[in-house]
Coordinates of C-alpha atoms in Angstrom, one line a residue:
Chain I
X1 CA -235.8 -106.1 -14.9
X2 CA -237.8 -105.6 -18.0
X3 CA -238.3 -102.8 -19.4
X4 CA -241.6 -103.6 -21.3
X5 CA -243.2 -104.3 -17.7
X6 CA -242.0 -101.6 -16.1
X7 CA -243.6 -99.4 -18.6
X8 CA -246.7 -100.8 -18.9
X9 CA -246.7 -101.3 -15.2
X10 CA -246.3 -97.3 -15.1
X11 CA -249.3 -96.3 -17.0
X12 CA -251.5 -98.6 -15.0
X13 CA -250.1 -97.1 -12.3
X14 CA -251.3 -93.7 -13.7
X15 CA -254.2 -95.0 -15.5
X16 CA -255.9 -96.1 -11.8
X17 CA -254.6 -93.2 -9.9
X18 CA -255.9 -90.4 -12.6
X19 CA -259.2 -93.0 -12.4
X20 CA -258.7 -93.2 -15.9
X21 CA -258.7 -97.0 -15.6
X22 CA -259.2 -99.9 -12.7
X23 CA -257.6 -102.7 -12.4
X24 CA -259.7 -104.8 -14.7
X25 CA -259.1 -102.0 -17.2
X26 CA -255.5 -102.6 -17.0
X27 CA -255.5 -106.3 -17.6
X28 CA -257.9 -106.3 -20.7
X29 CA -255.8 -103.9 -22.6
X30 CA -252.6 -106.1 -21.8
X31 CA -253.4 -109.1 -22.1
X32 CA -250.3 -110.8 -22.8
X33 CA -248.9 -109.5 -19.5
X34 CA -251.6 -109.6 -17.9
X35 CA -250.7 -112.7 -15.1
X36 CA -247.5 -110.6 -14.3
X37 CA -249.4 -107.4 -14.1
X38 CA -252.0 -108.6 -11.7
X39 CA -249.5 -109.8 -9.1
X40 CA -248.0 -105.9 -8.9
X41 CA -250.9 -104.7 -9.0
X42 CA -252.3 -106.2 -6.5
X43 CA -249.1 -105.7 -4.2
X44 CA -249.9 -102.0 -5.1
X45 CA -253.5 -102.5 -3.9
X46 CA -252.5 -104.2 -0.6
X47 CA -250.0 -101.7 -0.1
X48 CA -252.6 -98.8 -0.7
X49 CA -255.3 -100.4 1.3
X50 CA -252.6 -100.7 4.4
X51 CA -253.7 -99.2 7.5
X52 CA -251.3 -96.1 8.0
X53 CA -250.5 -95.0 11.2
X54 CA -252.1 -93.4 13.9
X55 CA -250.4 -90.7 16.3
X56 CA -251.3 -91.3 20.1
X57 CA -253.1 -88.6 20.5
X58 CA -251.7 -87.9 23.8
X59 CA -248.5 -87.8 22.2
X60 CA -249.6 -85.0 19.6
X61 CA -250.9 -83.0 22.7
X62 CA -247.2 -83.7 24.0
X63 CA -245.7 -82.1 20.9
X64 CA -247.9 -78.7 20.4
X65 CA -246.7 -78.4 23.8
X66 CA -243.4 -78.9 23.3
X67 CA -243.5 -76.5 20.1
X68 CA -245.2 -73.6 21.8
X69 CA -243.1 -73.8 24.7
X70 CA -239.9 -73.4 22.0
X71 CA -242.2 -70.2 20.8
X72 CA -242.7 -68.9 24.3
X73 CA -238.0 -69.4 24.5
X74 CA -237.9 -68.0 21.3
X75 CA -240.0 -64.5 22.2
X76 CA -237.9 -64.6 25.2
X77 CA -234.6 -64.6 24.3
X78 CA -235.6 -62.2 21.1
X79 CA -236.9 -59.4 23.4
X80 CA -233.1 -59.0 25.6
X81 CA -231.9 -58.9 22.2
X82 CA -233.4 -56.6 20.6
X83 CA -233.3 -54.6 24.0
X84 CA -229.6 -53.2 23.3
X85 CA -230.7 -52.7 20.2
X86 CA -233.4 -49.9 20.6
X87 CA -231.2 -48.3 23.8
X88 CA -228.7 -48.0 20.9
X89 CA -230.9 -46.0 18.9
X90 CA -232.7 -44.3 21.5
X91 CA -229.2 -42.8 22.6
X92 CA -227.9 -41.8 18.8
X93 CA -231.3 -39.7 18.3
X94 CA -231.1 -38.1 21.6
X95 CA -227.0 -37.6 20.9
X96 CA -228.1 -36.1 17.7
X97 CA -231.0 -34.0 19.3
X98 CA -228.4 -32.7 21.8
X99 CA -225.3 -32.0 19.3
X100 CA -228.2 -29.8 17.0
X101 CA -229.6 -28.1 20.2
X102 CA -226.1 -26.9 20.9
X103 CA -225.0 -25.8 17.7
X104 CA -228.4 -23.5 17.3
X105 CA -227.5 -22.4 20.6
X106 CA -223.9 -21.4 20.0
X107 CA -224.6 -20.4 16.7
X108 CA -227.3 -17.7 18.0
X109 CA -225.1 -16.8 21.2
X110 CA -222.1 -16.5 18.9
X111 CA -223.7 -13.7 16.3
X112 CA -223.7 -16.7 13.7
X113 CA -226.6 -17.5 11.5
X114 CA -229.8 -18.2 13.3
X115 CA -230.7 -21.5 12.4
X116 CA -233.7 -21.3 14.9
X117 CA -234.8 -17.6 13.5
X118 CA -234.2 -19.9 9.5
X119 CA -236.7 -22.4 11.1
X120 CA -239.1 -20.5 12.9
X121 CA -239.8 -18.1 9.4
X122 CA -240.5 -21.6 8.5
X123 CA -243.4 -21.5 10.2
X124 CA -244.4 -17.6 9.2
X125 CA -242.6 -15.9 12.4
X126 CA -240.2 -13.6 11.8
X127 CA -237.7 -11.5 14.5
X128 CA -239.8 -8.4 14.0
X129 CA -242.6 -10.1 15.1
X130 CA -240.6 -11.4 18.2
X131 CA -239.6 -8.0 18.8
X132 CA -243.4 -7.1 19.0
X133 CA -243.8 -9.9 20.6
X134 CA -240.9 -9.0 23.2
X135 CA -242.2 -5.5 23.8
X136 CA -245.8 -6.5 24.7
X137 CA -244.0 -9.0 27.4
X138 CA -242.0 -6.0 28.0
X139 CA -245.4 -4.0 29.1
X140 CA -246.1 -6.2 30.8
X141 CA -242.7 -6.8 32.3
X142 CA -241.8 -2.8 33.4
X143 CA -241.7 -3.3 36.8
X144 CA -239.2 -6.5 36.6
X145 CA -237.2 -4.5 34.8
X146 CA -237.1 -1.7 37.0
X147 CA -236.2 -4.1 39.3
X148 CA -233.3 -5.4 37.4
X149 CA -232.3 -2.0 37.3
X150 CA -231.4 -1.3 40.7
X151 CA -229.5 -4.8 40.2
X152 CA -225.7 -4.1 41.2
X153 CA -224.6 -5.9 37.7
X154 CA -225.2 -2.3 36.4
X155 CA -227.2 -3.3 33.6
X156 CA -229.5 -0.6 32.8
X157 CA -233.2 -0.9 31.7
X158 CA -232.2 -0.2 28.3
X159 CA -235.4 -2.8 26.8
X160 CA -237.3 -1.6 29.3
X161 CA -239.5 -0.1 27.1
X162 CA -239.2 -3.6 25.1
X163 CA -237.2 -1.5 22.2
X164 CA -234.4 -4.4 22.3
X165 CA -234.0 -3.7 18.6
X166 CA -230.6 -3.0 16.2
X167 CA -231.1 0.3 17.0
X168 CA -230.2 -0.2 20.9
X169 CA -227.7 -2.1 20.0
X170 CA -226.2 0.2 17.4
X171 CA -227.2 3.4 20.2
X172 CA -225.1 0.8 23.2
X173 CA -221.8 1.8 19.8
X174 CA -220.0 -1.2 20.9
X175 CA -220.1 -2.5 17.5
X176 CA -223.2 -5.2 18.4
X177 CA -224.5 -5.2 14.6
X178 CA -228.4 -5.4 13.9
X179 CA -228.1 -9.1 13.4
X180 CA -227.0 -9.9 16.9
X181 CA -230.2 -7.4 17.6
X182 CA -232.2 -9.5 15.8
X183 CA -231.2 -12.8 17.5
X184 CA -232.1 -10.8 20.3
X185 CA -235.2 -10.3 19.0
X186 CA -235.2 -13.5 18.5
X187 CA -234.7 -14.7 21.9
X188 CA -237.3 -12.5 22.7
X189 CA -239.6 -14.1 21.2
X190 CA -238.6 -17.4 22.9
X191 CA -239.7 -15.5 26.3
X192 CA -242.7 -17.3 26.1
X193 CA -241.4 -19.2 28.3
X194 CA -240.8 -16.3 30.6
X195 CA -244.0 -15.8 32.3
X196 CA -242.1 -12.4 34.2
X197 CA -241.9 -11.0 31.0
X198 CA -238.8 -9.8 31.5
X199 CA -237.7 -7.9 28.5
X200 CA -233.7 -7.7 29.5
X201 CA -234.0 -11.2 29.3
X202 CA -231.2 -12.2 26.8
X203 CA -232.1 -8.9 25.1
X204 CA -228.7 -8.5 24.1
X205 CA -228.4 -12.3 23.3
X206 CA -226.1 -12.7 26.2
X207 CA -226.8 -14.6 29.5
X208 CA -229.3 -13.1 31.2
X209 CA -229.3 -10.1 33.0
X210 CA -231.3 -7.6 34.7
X211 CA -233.2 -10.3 36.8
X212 CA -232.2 -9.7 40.1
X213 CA -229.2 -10.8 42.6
X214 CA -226.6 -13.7 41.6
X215 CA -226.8 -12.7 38.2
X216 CA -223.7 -13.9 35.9
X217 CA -222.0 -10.1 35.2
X218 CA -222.5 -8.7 31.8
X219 CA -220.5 -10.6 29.1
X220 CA -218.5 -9.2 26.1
X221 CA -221.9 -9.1 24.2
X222 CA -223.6 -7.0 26.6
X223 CA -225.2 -3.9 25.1
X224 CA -223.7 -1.0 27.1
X225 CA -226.2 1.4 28.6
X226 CA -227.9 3.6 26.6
X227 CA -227.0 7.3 28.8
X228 CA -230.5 8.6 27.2
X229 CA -232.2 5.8 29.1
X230 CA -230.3 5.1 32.8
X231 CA -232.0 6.5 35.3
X232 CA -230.7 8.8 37.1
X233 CA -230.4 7.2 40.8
X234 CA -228.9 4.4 39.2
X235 CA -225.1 4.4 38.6
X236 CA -223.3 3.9 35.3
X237 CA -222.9 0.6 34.8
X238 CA -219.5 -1.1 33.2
X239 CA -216.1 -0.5 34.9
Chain H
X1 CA -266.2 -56.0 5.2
X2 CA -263.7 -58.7 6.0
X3 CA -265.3 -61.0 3.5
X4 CA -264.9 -58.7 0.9
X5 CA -261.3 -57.9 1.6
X6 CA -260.6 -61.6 1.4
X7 CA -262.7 -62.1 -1.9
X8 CA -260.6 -58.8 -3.5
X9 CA -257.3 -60.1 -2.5
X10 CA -258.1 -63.9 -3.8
X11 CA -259.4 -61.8 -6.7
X12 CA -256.1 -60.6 -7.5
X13 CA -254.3 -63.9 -6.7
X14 CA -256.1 -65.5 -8.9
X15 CA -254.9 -62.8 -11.9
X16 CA -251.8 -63.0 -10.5
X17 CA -252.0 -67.0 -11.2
X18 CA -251.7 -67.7 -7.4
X19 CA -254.5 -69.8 -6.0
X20 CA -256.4 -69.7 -3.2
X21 CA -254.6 -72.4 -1.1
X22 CA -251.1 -70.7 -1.7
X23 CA -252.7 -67.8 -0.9
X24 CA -253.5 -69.1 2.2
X25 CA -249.8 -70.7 2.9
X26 CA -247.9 -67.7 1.9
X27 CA -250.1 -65.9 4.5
X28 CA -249.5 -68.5 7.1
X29 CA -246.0 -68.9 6.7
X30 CA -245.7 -64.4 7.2
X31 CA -247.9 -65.2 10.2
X32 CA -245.0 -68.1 11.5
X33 CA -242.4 -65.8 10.8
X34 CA -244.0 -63.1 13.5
X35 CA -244.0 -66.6 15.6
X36 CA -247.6 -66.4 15.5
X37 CA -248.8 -69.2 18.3
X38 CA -252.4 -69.6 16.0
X39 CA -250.3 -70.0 12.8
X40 CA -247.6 -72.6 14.3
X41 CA -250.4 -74.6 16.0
X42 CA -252.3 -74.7 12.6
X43 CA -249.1 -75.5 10.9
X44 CA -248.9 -78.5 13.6
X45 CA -252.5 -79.5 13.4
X46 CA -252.4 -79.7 9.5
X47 CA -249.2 -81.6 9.1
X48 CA -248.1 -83.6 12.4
X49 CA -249.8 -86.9 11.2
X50 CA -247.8 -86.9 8.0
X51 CA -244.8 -86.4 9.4
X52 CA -245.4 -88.5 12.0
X53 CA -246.3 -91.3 9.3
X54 CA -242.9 -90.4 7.4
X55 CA -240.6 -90.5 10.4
X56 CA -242.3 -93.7 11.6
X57 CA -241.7 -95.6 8.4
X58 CA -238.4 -94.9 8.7
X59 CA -237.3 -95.2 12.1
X60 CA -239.7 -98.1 13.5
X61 CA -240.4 -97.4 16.8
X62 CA -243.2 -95.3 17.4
X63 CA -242.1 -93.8 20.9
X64 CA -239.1 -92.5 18.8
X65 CA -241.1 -91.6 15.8
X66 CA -243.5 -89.3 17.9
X67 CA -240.3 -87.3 19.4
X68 CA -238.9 -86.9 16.3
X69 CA -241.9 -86.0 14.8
X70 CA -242.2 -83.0 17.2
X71 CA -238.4 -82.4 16.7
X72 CA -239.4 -81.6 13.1
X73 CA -241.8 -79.0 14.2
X74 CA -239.1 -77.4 16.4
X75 CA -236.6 -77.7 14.0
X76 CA -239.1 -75.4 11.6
X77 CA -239.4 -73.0 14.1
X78 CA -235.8 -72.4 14.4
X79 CA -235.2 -72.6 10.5
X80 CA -238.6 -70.5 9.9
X81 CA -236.7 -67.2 9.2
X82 CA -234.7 -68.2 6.5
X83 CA -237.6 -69.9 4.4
X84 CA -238.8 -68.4 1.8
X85 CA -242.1 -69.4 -0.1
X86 CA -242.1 -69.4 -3.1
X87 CA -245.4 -71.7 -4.2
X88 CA -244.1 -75.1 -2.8
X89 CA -246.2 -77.1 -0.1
X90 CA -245.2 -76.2 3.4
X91 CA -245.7 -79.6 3.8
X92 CA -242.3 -79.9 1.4
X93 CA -240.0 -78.2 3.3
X94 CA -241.3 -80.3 6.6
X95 CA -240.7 -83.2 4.8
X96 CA -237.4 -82.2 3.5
X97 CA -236.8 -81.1 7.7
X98 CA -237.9 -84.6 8.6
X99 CA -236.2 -86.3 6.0
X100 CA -232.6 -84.1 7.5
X101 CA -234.1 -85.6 11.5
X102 CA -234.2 -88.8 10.5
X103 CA -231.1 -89.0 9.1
X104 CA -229.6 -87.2 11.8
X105 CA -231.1 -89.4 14.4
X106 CA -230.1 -92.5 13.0
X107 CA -226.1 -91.1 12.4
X108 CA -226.3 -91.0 16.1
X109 CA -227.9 -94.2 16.5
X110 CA -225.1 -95.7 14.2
X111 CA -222.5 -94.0 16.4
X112 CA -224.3 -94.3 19.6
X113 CA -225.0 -98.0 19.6
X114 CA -222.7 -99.3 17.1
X115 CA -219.4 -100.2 17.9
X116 CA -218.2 -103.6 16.7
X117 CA -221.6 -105.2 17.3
X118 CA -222.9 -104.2 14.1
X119 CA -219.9 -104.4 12.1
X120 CA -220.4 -107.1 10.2
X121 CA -224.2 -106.5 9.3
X122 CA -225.5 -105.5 5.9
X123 CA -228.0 -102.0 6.0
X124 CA -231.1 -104.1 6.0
X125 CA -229.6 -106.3 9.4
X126 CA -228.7 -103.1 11.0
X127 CA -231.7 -101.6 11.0
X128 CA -233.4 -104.3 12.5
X129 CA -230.3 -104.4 14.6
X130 CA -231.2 -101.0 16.1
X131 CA -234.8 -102.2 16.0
X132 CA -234.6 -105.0 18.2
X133 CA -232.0 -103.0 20.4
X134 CA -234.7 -99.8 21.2
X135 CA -235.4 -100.3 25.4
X136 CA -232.3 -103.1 26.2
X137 CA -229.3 -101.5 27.8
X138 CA -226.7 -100.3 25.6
X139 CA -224.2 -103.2 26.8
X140 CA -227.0 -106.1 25.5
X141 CA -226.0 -107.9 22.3
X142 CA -229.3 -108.8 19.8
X143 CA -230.0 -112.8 20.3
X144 CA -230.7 -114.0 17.1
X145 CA -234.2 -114.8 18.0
X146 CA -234.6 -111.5 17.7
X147 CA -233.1 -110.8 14.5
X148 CA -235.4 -113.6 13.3
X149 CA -238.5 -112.1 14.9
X150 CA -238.1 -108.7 13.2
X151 CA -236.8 -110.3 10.0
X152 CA -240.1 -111.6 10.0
X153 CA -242.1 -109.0 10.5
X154 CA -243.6 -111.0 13.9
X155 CA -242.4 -107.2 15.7
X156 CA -245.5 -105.3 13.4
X157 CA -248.1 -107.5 12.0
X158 CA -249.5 -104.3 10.6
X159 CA -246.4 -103.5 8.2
X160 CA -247.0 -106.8 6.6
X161 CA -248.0 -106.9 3.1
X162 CA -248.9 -110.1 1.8
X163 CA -246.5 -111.5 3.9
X164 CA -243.6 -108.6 2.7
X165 CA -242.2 -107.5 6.0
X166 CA -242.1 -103.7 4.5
X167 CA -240.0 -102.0 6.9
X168 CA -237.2 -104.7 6.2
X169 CA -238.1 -104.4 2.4
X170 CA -238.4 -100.6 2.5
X171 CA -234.6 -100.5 3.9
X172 CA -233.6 -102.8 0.6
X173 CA -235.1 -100.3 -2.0
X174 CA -233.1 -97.4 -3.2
X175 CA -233.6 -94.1 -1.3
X176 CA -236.3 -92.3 -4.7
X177 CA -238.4 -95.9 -4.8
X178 CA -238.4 -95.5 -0.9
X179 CA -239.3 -92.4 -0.2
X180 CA -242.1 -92.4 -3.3
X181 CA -243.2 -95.9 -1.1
X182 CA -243.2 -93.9 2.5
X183 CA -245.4 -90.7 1.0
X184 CA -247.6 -92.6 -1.0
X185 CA -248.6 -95.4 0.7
X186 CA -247.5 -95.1 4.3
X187 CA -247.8 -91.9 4.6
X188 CA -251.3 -91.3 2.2
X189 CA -250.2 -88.5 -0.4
X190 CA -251.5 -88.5 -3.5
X191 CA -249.5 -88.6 -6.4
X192 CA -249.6 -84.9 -7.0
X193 CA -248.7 -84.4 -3.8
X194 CA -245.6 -86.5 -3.7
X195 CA -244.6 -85.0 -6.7
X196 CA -245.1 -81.6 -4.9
X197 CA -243.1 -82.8 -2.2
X198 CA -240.2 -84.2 -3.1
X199 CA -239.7 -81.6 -6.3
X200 CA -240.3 -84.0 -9.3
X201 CA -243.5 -84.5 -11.5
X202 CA -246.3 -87.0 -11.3
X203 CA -245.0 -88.8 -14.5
X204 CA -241.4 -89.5 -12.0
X205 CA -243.6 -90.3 -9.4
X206 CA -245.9 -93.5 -11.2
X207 CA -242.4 -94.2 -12.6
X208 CA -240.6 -94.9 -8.8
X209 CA -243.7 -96.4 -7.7
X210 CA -243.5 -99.0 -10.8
X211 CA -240.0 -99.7 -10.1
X212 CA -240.4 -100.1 -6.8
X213 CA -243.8 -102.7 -6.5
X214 CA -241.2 -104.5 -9.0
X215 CA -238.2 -104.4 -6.4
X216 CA -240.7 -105.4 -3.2
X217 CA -241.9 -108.2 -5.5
X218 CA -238.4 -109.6 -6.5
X219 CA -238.1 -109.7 -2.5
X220 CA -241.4 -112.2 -2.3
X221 CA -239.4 -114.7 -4.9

């Protein structure tokens, strides 16, 4: 093949696509090769000039179809996957919820550090105000109490009065330290969601007591009775 | 409101050196990604003829050519996720999909349909082999009437250029001169967009064309 043609074949080639030149252009500034040139050039003409092909238009119609019903598979078979995927997740964050409710829950029950008492000072509560908090619900509450007095568990109306405090506990001298009192305190304030207003209500942060029959019996936390406060028609409770 | 929004963002394309148009396909192809059906159908809309020109160059019939054209649409959709833009035509990676189709496709029309029947056949003969085979029974030899009939172009009067049967001469040229052939003239790119296409620059482009009118006229002689 030459070489010298294929060159100058090149920039005509370039020279008429940029519109730089035409084909007359091309011919007058080569002159010598100018018979060769106009018999590729004019293949390049023909070929440029050839009708190109036109898609059946029902045909094109055929293939949107057939790629939008791929789409509609593909959203389908993405949604069963990714179903696992969020059931996976939804059941870690509700494991996690759990495992963290139960440990704030033992943790408070247990006379450990009270991580909900930590987060709800957080927020600008403190136990002293659930302890005011737990003796208006106690006022409110005196006649439940009463009631739990007369309960058989024994459990006296020592909060009656809503004075769940350290100093009940340190009066019950069962060694139930002012923290625990404060947990109570605590809890107390968490009887929001007691609408009785029950004041024994895990005033001693042990199950609660003092509500009535079929109540679990007093546990190793329970503050002992205070003999300033039991009532006289009611028997001393404890073995 | 919305106008503005689009004038500030192509207002920081353009400092970013990004113009409008990529602008434009970067968004579309994040909007194919989500397996948006307005993005793919403008995808389709925009490019099917092209492709459909490139596959039919190449494989001849056009029943054939319009489901493989569609298979390349597919095929993106599938391979959408692990594409990344990065400035290049859309059109480029369809053609480079196409390109992968047609070259599949005809692998399993070799081994499909070939057997001993084409053994003996140069490249050019078995295409037109497989071309005057598309609708007989897989069991039916070619005659050579019909060899003849597509050697001579007699199969698509419009494929003839000055008597150049250019399917049979576009199966003759080496696969750069071809494709540059296919886009540009069959197919109706521009040079810069061939260039874009298949990766190279214009200056490689007027070069393979060159050589190639220079091949297809040695085939006239």
């Amino acid at each position: 093949m030459n070489g010298k043609l294929r060159k100058i074949l090149t920039e005509c080639i370039r020279d008429i696509e940029t519109g730089a030149l035409d084909v007359e252009g091309c011919l007058q500034r080569h002159p010598n090769q100018a018979e060769e040139l106009q018999s590729h050039l004019e293949l390049r003409s023909g070929l440029e000039t050839m009708a190109k092909d036109q898609p059946d238009f029902a045909s094109q119609q055929r293939g949107r179809s057939r790629l939008l019903g791929a789409l509609a598979d593909t959203e389908k078979r993405m949604i069963p996957a990714l179903v696992p995927v969020v059931a996976k997740a939804a059941a870690v964050v509700a494991g996690v919820a759990l495992l963290v409710g139960s440990a704030v829950g033992t943790s408070a029950a247990l006379g450990g550090p009270n991580v909900a008492d930590d987060i709800l000072s957080t927020v600008g509560i403190t136990s002293s105000q659930g302890v005011d908090n737990a003796a208006e619900a106690a006022d409110g509450g005196i006649a439940t109490a009463e009631r739990g007095a007369e309960n058989r568990d024994g459990d006296p109306p020592a909060a009656a009065d809503g004075r769940s405090t350290a100093e009940d506990a340190k009066d019950g001298g069962l060694g139930i330290g002012a923290d625990n009192a404060n947990s109570s305190a605590s809890d107390e304030h968490g009887n929001s969601d007691n609408p009785g207003g029950n004041p024994d209500a895990n005033a001693d942060g042990g199950p609660g007591n003092g509500n009535g029959p079929g109540n679990v019996p007093p546990g190793p936390n329970d503050v002992p009775p205070d003999a300033a406060q039991v009532p006289d028609d009611v028997p001393p409770a404890g073995p | 409101m919305e106008d503005l929004a689009i004038y500030s963002r192509e207002m920081r394309a353009e400092v970013a050196g990004v113009t409008a148009a990529e602008l434009n396909e970067a968004d579309l192809v994040a909007q194919a990604k989500a397996r948006s059906p307005e993005a793919w159908t403008h995808i389709y809309d925009s490019h099917y003829c092209a492709i459909f020109r490139y596959v039919r160059a190449r494989v001849f019939d056009e029943a054939e050519a319009e489901d493989l054209a569609s298979a390349v649409f597919v095929g993106a959709l599938k391979g959408i996720d692990s594409y990344h833009y990065r400035g290049r035509p859309l059109l480029a990676w369809l053609y480079r999909i196409a390109r992968n189709v047609v070259a599949s496709h005809q692998r399993q029309l070799l081994k499909a349909r070939g057997g001993d029947a084409k053994g003996g056949l140069g490249q050019a003969q078995r295409v037109i082999w497989h071309l005057t085979r598309w609708g007989r029974r897989n069991d039916e030899q070619p005659t050579d009437d019909d060899l003849m009939s597509a050697a001579s172009g007699e199969t698509d009067p419009a494929m003839m250029v000055d008597g150049l049967d250019l399917r049979d001469a576009l199966t003759k040229l080496p696969a750069g001169q071809r494709e540059v052939v296919i886009l540009r003239f069959l197919v109706g790119l521009s040079a810069q967009e061939v260039a874009d296409v298949i990766g190279k620059k214009p200056a490689a482009v007027y070069s393979l064309q060159a050589r190639a009118i220079l091949t297809l006229r040695g085939q006239l002689e």
